[in-house]
Amino acid sequence: MIAQFSLRLICGMSLMWLLMPRREVTSGFFRIQMLVTLGLAVLATLTLGRLTSIEESTAVVPLTMTILKGICILIAVCSFVGSVMWTLERRKAGMFFASAVFLFSLVGIFLFSLVGIFSGLLTRDSITTFFGLMTPISDIATSATLGGAMVGMLLGHWYLTTPTMTTLPLNRLNFCFGVVLVLRLLLSAICLTFAWHQIEGGTQFVWLALRWFAGILAPLVLTVMVWKILKYRNTQSATGVLFVCVILTLIGELSATLLFQELSIPL
């Protein structure tokens, strides 16, 4: 669970680096970002041995976990070398390694999703197989949601050191964050339509409420607030709102992870 969460966050953060207007942001920001992904990659490597019950029941897991460890090590190496490139102001080389981090983490997410797909095919249950096929798409949306909130919040803090920087990068990240939240909302709604009857007990309903209200709807409202705040170039207030987005997004995605472990449904 920790390793998968770390890979999702790495993937989402690196995706946001590729989508944001990088020329408007100083190199120091990306240097620190790649050190963050370095730490996350090391954490993922150290926790990959802790499998869920679904993963343990799948024959493909031993090989998958070995490949995933190799991918996490590659991400760590690329993150370290990339941070050195950004320190030396070699932006093209830095972006090359940032792109490599994104591609490797994307492959890692698909390998984790492969476990869910394979489990669904083994049961020969069409609905379970459908949810298994939805899992990779859901994981990418989750990664983008986590990354959008985290990178946006960290970029907001970066304005404290470079107050003359234009608000275009923060506006772009906030827009991307809003778009992926809408995508996350649509995917969750589709899965919930087929899985509503499987939700039982008060605990699962609480997790579902946290997933929707804290993880999707509330951050959507906050992105509108950030957009309006940035019209007045008040980056400090926008950063505070984005910090709340990070907390709510983490609550929502962790609740969704608990639901997935209970129901094997990407809500």
PDB file of C-alpha atoms in Angstrom:
ATOM      1  CA  MET A   1       0.000   0.000   0.000  1.00  0.00           C
ATOM      2  CA  ILE A   2       2.789   2.437   0.907  1.00  0.00           C
ATOM      3  CA  ALA A   3       4.839   1.513  -2.153  1.00  0.00           C
ATOM      4  CA  GLN A   4       1.861   1.887  -4.477  1.00  0.00           C
ATOM      5  CA  PHE A   5       0.928   5.223  -2.921  1.00  0.00           C
ATOM      6  CA  SER A   6       4.518   6.454  -3.320  1.00  0.00           C
ATOM      7  CA  LEU A   7       4.603   5.464  -6.989  1.00  0.00           C
ATOM      8  CA  ARG A   8       1.284   7.195  -7.600  1.00  0.00           C
ATOM      9  CA  LEU A   9       2.562  10.383  -6.013  1.00  0.00           C
ATOM     10  CA  ILE A  10       5.810  10.223  -8.005  1.00  0.00           C
ATOM     11  CA  CYS A  11       3.881   9.700 -11.233  1.00  0.00           C
ATOM     12  CA  GLY A  12       1.489  12.545 -10.509  1.00  0.00           C
ATOM     13  CA  MET A  13       4.225  14.979  -9.510  1.00  0.00           C
ATOM     14  CA  SER A  14       6.359  14.229 -12.566  1.00  0.00           C
ATOM     15  CA  LEU A  15       3.297  14.546 -14.813  1.00  0.00           C
ATOM     16  CA  MET A  16       2.660  18.032 -13.442  1.00  0.00           C
ATOM     17  CA  TRP A  17       6.284  18.994 -14.157  1.00  0.00           C
ATOM     18  CA  LEU A  18       5.694  18.142 -17.809  1.00  0.00           C
ATOM     19  CA  LEU A  19       2.416  20.066 -17.997  1.00  0.00           C
ATOM     20  CA  MET A  20       3.496  23.284 -16.264  1.00  0.00           C
ATOM     21  CA  PRO A  21       5.256  26.204 -18.046  1.00  0.00           C
ATOM     22  CA  ARG A  22       8.766  25.345 -16.852  1.00  0.00           C
ATOM     23  CA  ARG A  23      10.543  28.374 -18.303  1.00  0.00           C
ATOM     24  CA  GLU A  24       8.657  30.589 -15.873  1.00  0.00           C
ATOM     25  CA  VAL A  25       9.947  28.643 -12.849  1.00  0.00           C
ATOM     26  CA  THR A  26      13.476  28.793 -11.463  1.00  0.00           C
ATOM     27  CA  SER A  27      15.639  25.665 -11.534  1.00  0.00           C
ATOM     28  CA  GLY A  28      15.814  25.381  -7.757  1.00  0.00           C
ATOM     29  CA  PHE A  29      12.169  24.364  -7.589  1.00  0.00           C
ATOM     30  CA  PHE A  30      12.703  21.330  -9.820  1.00  0.00           C
ATOM     31  CA  ARG A  31      15.891  20.385  -7.961  1.00  0.00           C
ATOM     32  CA  ILE A  32      13.935  20.127  -4.718  1.00  0.00           C
ATOM     33  CA  GLN A  33      11.056  18.338  -6.448  1.00  0.00           C
ATOM     34  CA  MET A  34      13.373  15.619  -7.732  1.00  0.00           C
ATOM     35  CA  LEU A  35      14.850  15.179  -4.273  1.00  0.00           C
ATOM     36  CA  VAL A  36      11.294  14.605  -3.036  1.00  0.00           C
ATOM     37  CA  THR A  37      10.714  11.902  -5.660  1.00  0.00           C
ATOM     38  CA  LEU A  38      14.088  10.407  -4.723  1.00  0.00           C
ATOM     39  CA  GLY A  39      12.888   9.983  -1.150  1.00  0.00           C
ATOM     40  CA  LEU A  40       9.561   8.548  -2.297  1.00  0.00           C
ATOM     41  CA  ALA A  41      11.322   6.058  -4.595  1.00  0.00           C
ATOM     42  CA  VAL A  42      13.524   4.862  -1.735  1.00  0.00           C
ATOM     43  CA  LEU A  43      10.439   4.509   0.479  1.00  0.00           C
ATOM     44  CA  ALA A  44       8.689   2.485  -2.235  1.00  0.00           C
ATOM     45  CA  THR A  45      11.710   0.199  -2.615  1.00  0.00           C
ATOM     46  CA  LEU A  46      11.859  -0.488   1.116  1.00  0.00           C
ATOM     47  CA  THR A  47       8.138  -1.241   1.458  1.00  0.00           C
ATOM     48  CA  LEU A  48       7.517  -3.309  -1.674  1.00  0.00           C
ATOM     49  CA  GLY A  49       7.700  -6.583   0.260  1.00  0.00           C
ATOM     50  CA  ARG A  50       4.524  -5.781   2.179  1.00  0.00           C
ATOM     51  CA  LEU A  51       1.769  -7.207  -0.003  1.00  0.00           C
ATOM     52  CA  THR A  52      -1.986  -7.113   0.321  1.00  0.00           C
ATOM     53  CA  SER A  53      -4.066 -10.284   0.436  1.00  0.00           C
ATOM     54  CA  ILE A  54      -5.111  -9.781  -3.197  1.00  0.00           C
ATOM     55  CA  GLU A  55      -1.498  -9.525  -4.348  1.00  0.00           C
ATOM     56  CA  GLU A  56      -0.388 -12.564  -2.352  1.00  0.00           C
ATOM     57  CA  SER A  57      -3.007 -14.745  -4.035  1.00  0.00           C
ATOM     58  CA  THR A  58      -1.727 -13.988  -7.521  1.00  0.00           C
ATOM     59  CA  ALA A  59       0.945 -16.117  -9.169  1.00  0.00           C
ATOM     60  CA  VAL A  60       2.292 -13.169 -11.157  1.00  0.00           C
ATOM     61  CA  VAL A  61       3.280 -11.262  -7.999  1.00  0.00           C
ATOM     62  CA  PRO A  62       6.869 -12.523  -7.346  1.00  0.00           C
ATOM     63  CA  LEU A  63       8.071 -11.524 -10.823  1.00  0.00           C
ATOM     64  CA  THR A  64       6.067  -8.303 -10.708  1.00  0.00           C
ATOM     65  CA  MET A  65       7.552  -7.280  -7.368  1.00  0.00           C
ATOM     66  CA  THR A  66      11.078  -7.943  -8.628  1.00  0.00           C
ATOM     67  CA  ILE A  67      10.487  -5.752 -11.663  1.00  0.00           C
ATOM     68  CA  LEU A  68       8.900  -3.069  -9.490  1.00  0.00           C
ATOM     69  CA  LYS A  69      11.945  -2.950  -7.230  1.00  0.00           C
ATOM     70  CA  GLY A  70      14.131  -2.419 -10.268  1.00  0.00           C
ATOM     71  CA  ILE A  71      11.827   0.355 -11.468  1.00  0.00           C
ATOM     72  CA  CYS A  72      11.917   2.086  -8.076  1.00  0.00           C
ATOM     73  CA  ILE A  73      15.707   1.973  -8.073  1.00  0.00           C
ATOM     74  CA  LEU A  74      15.770   3.470 -11.582  1.00  0.00           C
ATOM     75  CA  ILE A  75      13.418   6.236 -10.440  1.00  0.00           C
ATOM     76  CA  ALA A  76      15.698   6.984  -7.487  1.00  0.00           C
ATOM     77  CA  VAL A  77      18.769   7.147  -9.727  1.00  0.00           C
ATOM     78  CA  CYS A  78      17.033   9.366 -12.302  1.00  0.00           C
ATOM     79  CA  SER A  79      15.754  11.639  -9.541  1.00  0.00           C
ATOM     80  CA  PHE A  80      19.218  12.042  -8.041  1.00  0.00           C
ATOM     81  CA  VAL A  81      20.943  12.691 -11.372  1.00  0.00           C
ATOM     82  CA  GLY A  82      18.110  15.011 -12.383  1.00  0.00           C
ATOM     83  CA  SER A  83      18.505  17.057  -9.203  1.00  0.00           C
ATOM     84  CA  VAL A  84      22.206  17.451 -10.013  1.00  0.00           C
ATOM     85  CA  MET A  85      21.334  18.636 -13.528  1.00  0.00           C
ATOM     86  CA  TRP A  86      18.919  21.236 -12.160  1.00  0.00           C
ATOM     87  CA  THR A  87      21.568  22.391  -9.683  1.00  0.00           C
ATOM     88  CA  LEU A  88      23.935  22.938 -12.621  1.00  0.00           C
ATOM     89  CA  GLU A  89      21.170  24.835 -14.488  1.00  0.00           C
ATOM     90  CA  ARG A  90      21.111  22.246 -17.275  1.00  0.00           C
ATOM     91  CA  ARG A  91      17.398  22.439 -17.847  1.00  0.00           C
ATOM     92  CA  LYS A  92      17.183  20.160 -20.913  1.00  0.00           C
ATOM     93  CA  ALA A  93      19.064  17.381 -19.155  1.00  0.00           C
ATOM     94  CA  GLY A  94      16.988  17.959 -16.039  1.00  0.00           C
ATOM     95  CA  MET A  95      13.761  17.589 -17.999  1.00  0.00           C
ATOM     96  CA  PHE A  96      15.099  14.442 -19.669  1.00  0.00           C
ATOM     97  CA  PHE A  97      15.486  12.782 -16.279  1.00  0.00           C
ATOM     98  CA  ALA A  98      12.156  14.220 -15.117  1.00  0.00           C
ATOM     99  CA  SER A  99      10.501  12.591 -18.138  1.00  0.00           C
ATOM    100  CA  ALA A 100      12.272   9.329 -17.310  1.00  0.00           C
ATOM    101  CA  VAL A 101      10.907   9.492 -13.762  1.00  0.00           C
ATOM    102  CA  PHE A 102       7.393   9.899 -15.153  1.00  0.00           C
ATOM    103  CA  LEU A 103       7.715   7.017 -17.621  1.00  0.00           C
ATOM    104  CA  PHE A 104       9.210   4.609 -15.076  1.00  0.00           C
ATOM    105  CA  SER A 105       6.593   5.466 -12.455  1.00  0.00           C
ATOM    106  CA  LEU A 106       3.830   5.051 -15.048  1.00  0.00           C
ATOM    107  CA  VAL A 107       5.098   1.556 -15.842  1.00  0.00           C
ATOM    108  CA  GLY A 108       5.183   0.813 -12.119  1.00  0.00           C
ATOM    109  CA  ILE A 109       1.561   1.881 -11.703  1.00  0.00           C
ATOM    110  CA  PHE A 110       0.504  -0.350 -14.589  1.00  0.00           C
ATOM    111  CA  LEU A 111       2.324  -3.293 -13.025  1.00  0.00           C
ATOM    112  CA  PHE A 112       0.469  -2.748  -9.761  1.00  0.00           C
ATOM    113  CA  SER A 113      -2.783  -2.547 -11.733  1.00  0.00           C
ATOM    114  CA  LEU A 114      -1.894  -5.790 -13.509  1.00  0.00           C
ATOM    115  CA  VAL A 115      -2.371  -7.601 -10.219  1.00  0.00           C
ATOM    116  CA  GLY A 116      -5.964  -6.359  -9.965  1.00  0.00           C
ATOM    117  CA  ILE A 117      -6.705  -7.211 -13.588  1.00  0.00           C
ATOM    118  CA  PHE A 118      -5.253 -10.706 -13.242  1.00  0.00           C
ATOM    119  CA  SER A 119      -7.261 -11.333 -10.082  1.00  0.00           C
ATOM    120  CA  GLY A 120     -10.447 -10.329 -11.896  1.00  0.00           C
ATOM    121  CA  LEU A 121      -9.719 -12.641 -14.817  1.00  0.00           C
ATOM    122  CA  LEU A 122      -9.074 -15.546 -12.455  1.00  0.00           C
ATOM    123  CA  THR A 123     -12.530 -15.180 -10.923  1.00  0.00           C
ATOM    124  CA  ARG A 124     -14.135 -15.144 -14.399  1.00  0.00           C
ATOM    125  CA  ASP A 125     -16.558 -12.571 -13.083  1.00  0.00           C
ATOM    126  CA  SER A 126     -17.417 -10.044 -15.810  1.00  0.00           C
ATOM    127  CA  ILE A 127     -18.090  -7.242 -13.317  1.00  0.00           C
ATOM    128  CA  THR A 128     -14.862  -7.938 -11.427  1.00  0.00           C
ATOM    129  CA  THR A 129     -12.988  -8.033 -14.734  1.00  0.00           C
ATOM    130  CA  PHE A 130     -14.549  -4.681 -15.683  1.00  0.00           C
ATOM    131  CA  PHE A 131     -13.323  -3.161 -12.431  1.00  0.00           C
ATOM    132  CA  GLY A 132      -9.910  -4.693 -13.059  1.00  0.00           C
ATOM    133  CA  LEU A 133      -9.753  -3.039 -16.463  1.00  0.00           C
ATOM    134  CA  MET A 134     -10.834   0.266 -14.917  1.00  0.00           C
ATOM    135  CA  THR A 135      -8.070   0.056 -12.322  1.00  0.00           C
ATOM    136  CA  PRO A 136      -5.170   1.374 -14.507  1.00  0.00           C
ATOM    137  CA  ILE A 137      -7.238   4.350 -15.665  1.00  0.00           C
ATOM    138  CA  SER A 138      -8.331   5.023 -12.110  1.00  0.00           C
ATOM    139  CA  ASP A 139      -4.737   4.793 -10.864  1.00  0.00           C
ATOM    140  CA  ILE A 140      -3.566   7.356 -13.414  1.00  0.00           C
ATOM    141  CA  ALA A 141      -6.363   9.723 -12.391  1.00  0.00           C
ATOM    142  CA  THR A 142      -5.451   9.186  -8.742  1.00  0.00           C
ATOM    143  CA  SER A 143      -1.787   9.887  -9.487  1.00  0.00           C
ATOM    144  CA  ALA A 144      -2.628  13.098 -11.317  1.00  0.00           C
ATOM    145  CA  THR A 145      -4.906  14.196  -8.476  1.00  0.00           C
ATOM    146  CA  LEU A 146      -2.246  13.626  -5.824  1.00  0.00           C
ATOM    147  CA  GLY A 147       0.470  15.191  -7.944  1.00  0.00           C
ATOM    148  CA  GLY A 148      -1.619  18.206  -8.904  1.00  0.00           C
ATOM    149  CA  ALA A 149      -2.370  19.052  -5.290  1.00  0.00           C
ATOM    150  CA  MET A 150       1.170  18.406  -4.028  1.00  0.00           C
ATOM    151  CA  VAL A 151       3.106  20.218  -6.769  1.00  0.00           C
ATOM    152  CA  GLY A 152       0.678  23.135  -6.703  1.00  0.00           C
ATOM    153  CA  MET A 153       1.102  23.536  -2.957  1.00  0.00           C
ATOM    154  CA  LEU A 154       4.902  23.274  -3.140  1.00  0.00           C
ATOM    155  CA  LEU A 155       5.033  25.748  -6.018  1.00  0.00           C
ATOM    156  CA  GLY A 156       2.945  28.150  -3.964  1.00  0.00           C
ATOM    157  CA  HIS A 157       5.556  27.963  -1.210  1.00  0.00           C
ATOM    158  CA  TRP A 158       8.275  28.593  -3.797  1.00  0.00           C
ATOM    159  CA  TYR A 159       6.809  32.053  -4.404  1.00  0.00           C
ATOM    160  CA  LEU A 160       8.059  32.971  -0.921  1.00  0.00           C
ATOM    161  CA  THR A 161      11.642  32.703  -2.219  1.00  0.00           C
ATOM    162  CA  THR A 162      10.928  34.146  -5.693  1.00  0.00           C
ATOM    163  CA  PRO A 163       8.064  36.633  -5.227  1.00  0.00           C
ATOM    164  CA  THR A 164       8.636  38.265  -8.630  1.00  0.00           C
ATOM    165  CA  MET A 165       7.805  35.050 -10.497  1.00  0.00           C
ATOM    166  CA  THR A 166       4.681  35.223 -12.665  1.00  0.00           C
ATOM    167  CA  THR A 167       1.530  33.469 -11.447  1.00  0.00           C
ATOM    168  CA  LEU A 168       1.140  31.645 -14.789  1.00  0.00           C
ATOM    169  CA  PRO A 169       2.701  28.359 -13.545  1.00  0.00           C
ATOM    170  CA  LEU A 170       0.463  28.263 -10.470  1.00  0.00           C
ATOM    171  CA  ASN A 171      -2.605  29.083 -12.543  1.00  0.00           C
ATOM    172  CA  ARG A 172      -1.709  26.317 -15.006  1.00  0.00           C
ATOM    173  CA  LEU A 173      -1.225  23.766 -12.229  1.00  0.00           C
ATOM    174  CA  ASN A 174      -4.499  24.776 -10.608  1.00  0.00           C
ATOM    175  CA  PHE A 175      -6.283  24.338 -13.948  1.00  0.00           C
ATOM    176  CA  CYS A 176      -4.702  20.900 -14.477  1.00  0.00           C
ATOM    177  CA  PHE A 177      -5.670  19.928 -10.942  1.00  0.00           C
ATOM    178  CA  GLY A 178      -9.284  20.903 -11.625  1.00  0.00           C
ATOM    179  CA  VAL A 179      -9.350  18.901 -14.865  1.00  0.00           C
ATOM    180  CA  VAL A 180      -8.030  15.721 -13.236  1.00  0.00           C
ATOM    181  CA  LEU A 181     -10.523  16.126 -10.385  1.00  0.00           C
ATOM    182  CA  VAL A 182     -13.347  16.147 -12.937  1.00  0.00           C
ATOM    183  CA  LEU A 183     -11.855  13.029 -14.558  1.00  0.00           C
ATOM    184  CA  ARG A 184     -11.572  11.415 -11.119  1.00  0.00           C
ATOM    185  CA  LEU A 185     -15.222  12.296 -10.437  1.00  0.00           C
ATOM    186  CA  LEU A 186     -16.409  10.698 -13.685  1.00  0.00           C
ATOM    187  CA  LEU A 187     -14.422   7.491 -13.176  1.00  0.00           C
ATOM    188  CA  SER A 188     -15.594   7.127  -9.584  1.00  0.00           C
ATOM    189  CA  ALA A 189     -19.202   7.740 -10.630  1.00  0.00           C
ATOM    190  CA  ILE A 190     -19.005   5.036 -13.314  1.00  0.00           C
ATOM    191  CA  CYS A 191     -17.593   2.469 -10.885  1.00  0.00           C
ATOM    192  CA  LEU A 192     -20.044   3.443  -8.144  1.00  0.00           C
ATOM    193  CA  THR A 193     -22.965   2.909 -10.536  1.00  0.00           C
ATOM    194  CA  PHE A 194     -22.020  -0.764 -10.889  1.00  0.00           C
ATOM    195  CA  ALA A 195     -20.838  -1.300  -7.317  1.00  0.00           C
ATOM    196  CA  TRP A 196     -23.412   0.482  -5.170  1.00  0.00           C
ATOM    197  CA  HIS A 197     -25.092  -2.765  -4.116  1.00  0.00           C
ATOM    198  CA  GLN A 198     -21.759  -4.159  -2.837  1.00  0.00           C
ATOM    199  CA  ILE A 199     -21.265  -1.429  -0.247  1.00  0.00           C
ATOM    200  CA  GLU A 200     -22.340  -2.751   3.139  1.00  0.00           C
ATOM    201  CA  GLY A 201     -22.079  -1.469   6.691  1.00  0.00           C
ATOM    202  CA  GLY A 202     -21.591   1.960   8.161  1.00  0.00           C
ATOM    203  CA  THR A 203     -17.795   1.875   7.898  1.00  0.00           C
ATOM    204  CA  GLN A 204     -17.787   1.494   4.126  1.00  0.00           C
ATOM    205  CA  PHE A 205     -20.327   4.297   3.751  1.00  0.00           C
ATOM    206  CA  VAL A 206     -18.100   6.549   5.877  1.00  0.00           C
ATOM    207  CA  TRP A 207     -15.116   5.743   3.658  1.00  0.00           C
ATOM    208  CA  LEU A 208     -17.224   6.404   0.578  1.00  0.00           C
ATOM    209  CA  ALA A 209     -18.365   9.768   1.963  1.00  0.00           C
ATOM    210  CA  LEU A 210     -14.777  10.738   2.753  1.00  0.00           C
ATOM    211  CA  ARG A 211     -13.710   9.633  -0.696  1.00  0.00           C
ATOM    212  CA  TRP A 212     -16.316  11.775  -2.453  1.00  0.00           C
ATOM    213  CA  PHE A 213     -16.699  14.825  -0.253  1.00  0.00           C
ATOM    214  CA  ALA A 214     -13.125  15.164   1.032  1.00  0.00           C
ATOM    215  CA  GLY A 215     -11.290  13.691  -1.948  1.00  0.00           C
ATOM    216  CA  ILE A 216     -13.212  15.080  -4.924  1.00  0.00           C
ATOM    217  CA  LEU A 217     -16.000  17.603  -4.317  1.00  0.00           C
ATOM    218  CA  ALA A 218     -14.285  19.790  -1.705  1.00  0.00           C
ATOM    219  CA  PRO A 219     -11.028  20.096  -3.706  1.00  0.00           C
ATOM    220  CA  LEU A 220     -13.075  21.050  -6.784  1.00  0.00           C
ATOM    221  CA  VAL A 221     -14.599  23.945  -4.858  1.00  0.00           C
ATOM    222  CA  LEU A 222     -11.171  24.945  -3.572  1.00  0.00           C
ATOM    223  CA  THR A 223      -9.684  25.065  -7.083  1.00  0.00           C
ATOM    224  CA  VAL A 224     -12.280  27.707  -7.951  1.00  0.00           C
ATOM    225  CA  MET A 225     -11.249  29.609  -4.829  1.00  0.00           C
ATOM    226  CA  VAL A 226      -7.578  29.441  -5.848  1.00  0.00           C
ATOM    227  CA  TRP A 227      -8.440  30.692  -9.338  1.00  0.00           C
ATOM    228  CA  LYS A 228     -10.251  33.692  -7.901  1.00  0.00           C
ATOM    229  CA  ILE A 229      -7.507  34.408  -5.353  1.00  0.00           C
ATOM    230  CA  LEU A 230      -4.795  34.359  -8.016  1.00  0.00           C
ATOM    231  CA  LYS A 231      -6.625  37.096  -9.901  1.00  0.00           C
ATOM    232  CA  TYR A 232      -5.348  39.382  -7.135  1.00  0.00           C
ATOM    233  CA  ARG A 233      -1.858  37.776  -7.239  1.00  0.00           C
ATOM    234  CA  ASN A 234      -2.208  36.701  -3.625  1.00  0.00           C
ATOM    235  CA  THR A 235       0.000  33.631  -3.820  1.00  0.00           C
ATOM    236  CA  GLN A 236       0.242  33.181  -0.044  1.00  0.00           C
ATOM    237  CA  SER A 237      -3.522  32.812   0.359  1.00  0.00           C
ATOM    238  CA  ALA A 238      -3.656  30.521  -2.675  1.00  0.00           C
ATOM    239  CA  THR A 239      -0.921  28.376  -1.148  1.00  0.00           C
ATOM    240  CA  GLY A 240      -2.912  28.027   2.062  1.00  0.00           C
ATOM    241  CA  VAL A 241      -5.949  26.848   0.119  1.00  0.00           C
ATOM    242  CA  LEU A 242      -3.803  24.403  -1.865  1.00  0.00           C
ATOM    243  CA  PHE A 243      -2.405  23.041   1.402  1.00  0.00           C
ATOM    244  CA  VAL A 244      -5.975  22.228   2.429  1.00  0.00           C
ATOM    245  CA  CYS A 245      -6.416  20.569  -0.983  1.00  0.00           C
ATOM    246  CA  VAL A 246      -3.431  18.325  -0.268  1.00  0.00           C
ATOM    247  CA  ILE A 247      -4.869  17.210   3.070  1.00  0.00           C
ATOM    248  CA  LEU A 248      -8.341  16.581   1.640  1.00  0.00           C
ATOM    249  CA  THR A 249      -6.939  14.749  -1.373  1.00  0.00           C
ATOM    250  CA  LEU A 250      -4.845  12.483   0.849  1.00  0.00           C
ATOM    251  CA  ILE A 251      -7.897  11.705   2.995  1.00  0.00           C
ATOM    252  CA  GLY A 252      -9.971  10.945  -0.094  1.00  0.00           C
ATOM    253  CA  GLU A 253      -7.403   8.747  -1.799  1.00  0.00           C
ATOM    254  CA  LEU A 254      -6.558   6.815   1.360  1.00  0.00           C
ATOM    255  CA  SER A 255     -10.286   6.206   1.899  1.00  0.00           C
ATOM    256  CA  ALA A 256     -10.527   4.977  -1.693  1.00  0.00           C
ATOM    257  CA  THR A 257      -7.590   2.639  -1.064  1.00  0.00           C
ATOM    258  CA  LEU A 258      -9.338   1.159   1.975  1.00  0.00           C
ATOM    259  CA  LEU A 259     -12.487   0.661  -0.101  1.00  0.00           C
ATOM    260  CA  PHE A 260     -10.447  -1.009  -2.836  1.00  0.00           C
ATOM    261  CA  GLN A 261      -8.929  -3.442  -0.343  1.00  0.00           C
ATOM    262  CA  GLU A 262     -12.413  -4.314   0.915  1.00  0.00           C
ATOM    263  CA  LEU A 263     -14.284  -4.457  -2.410  1.00  0.00           C
ATOM    264  CA  SER A 264     -11.597  -4.606  -5.145  1.00  0.00           C
ATOM    265  CA  ILE A 265     -13.394  -1.679  -6.793  1.00  0.00           C
ATOM    266  CA  PRO A 266     -11.556   1.533  -7.816  1.00  0.00           C
ATOM    267  CA  LEU A 267     -13.922   4.091  -6.290  1.00  0.00           C
TER     268      LEU A 267
END
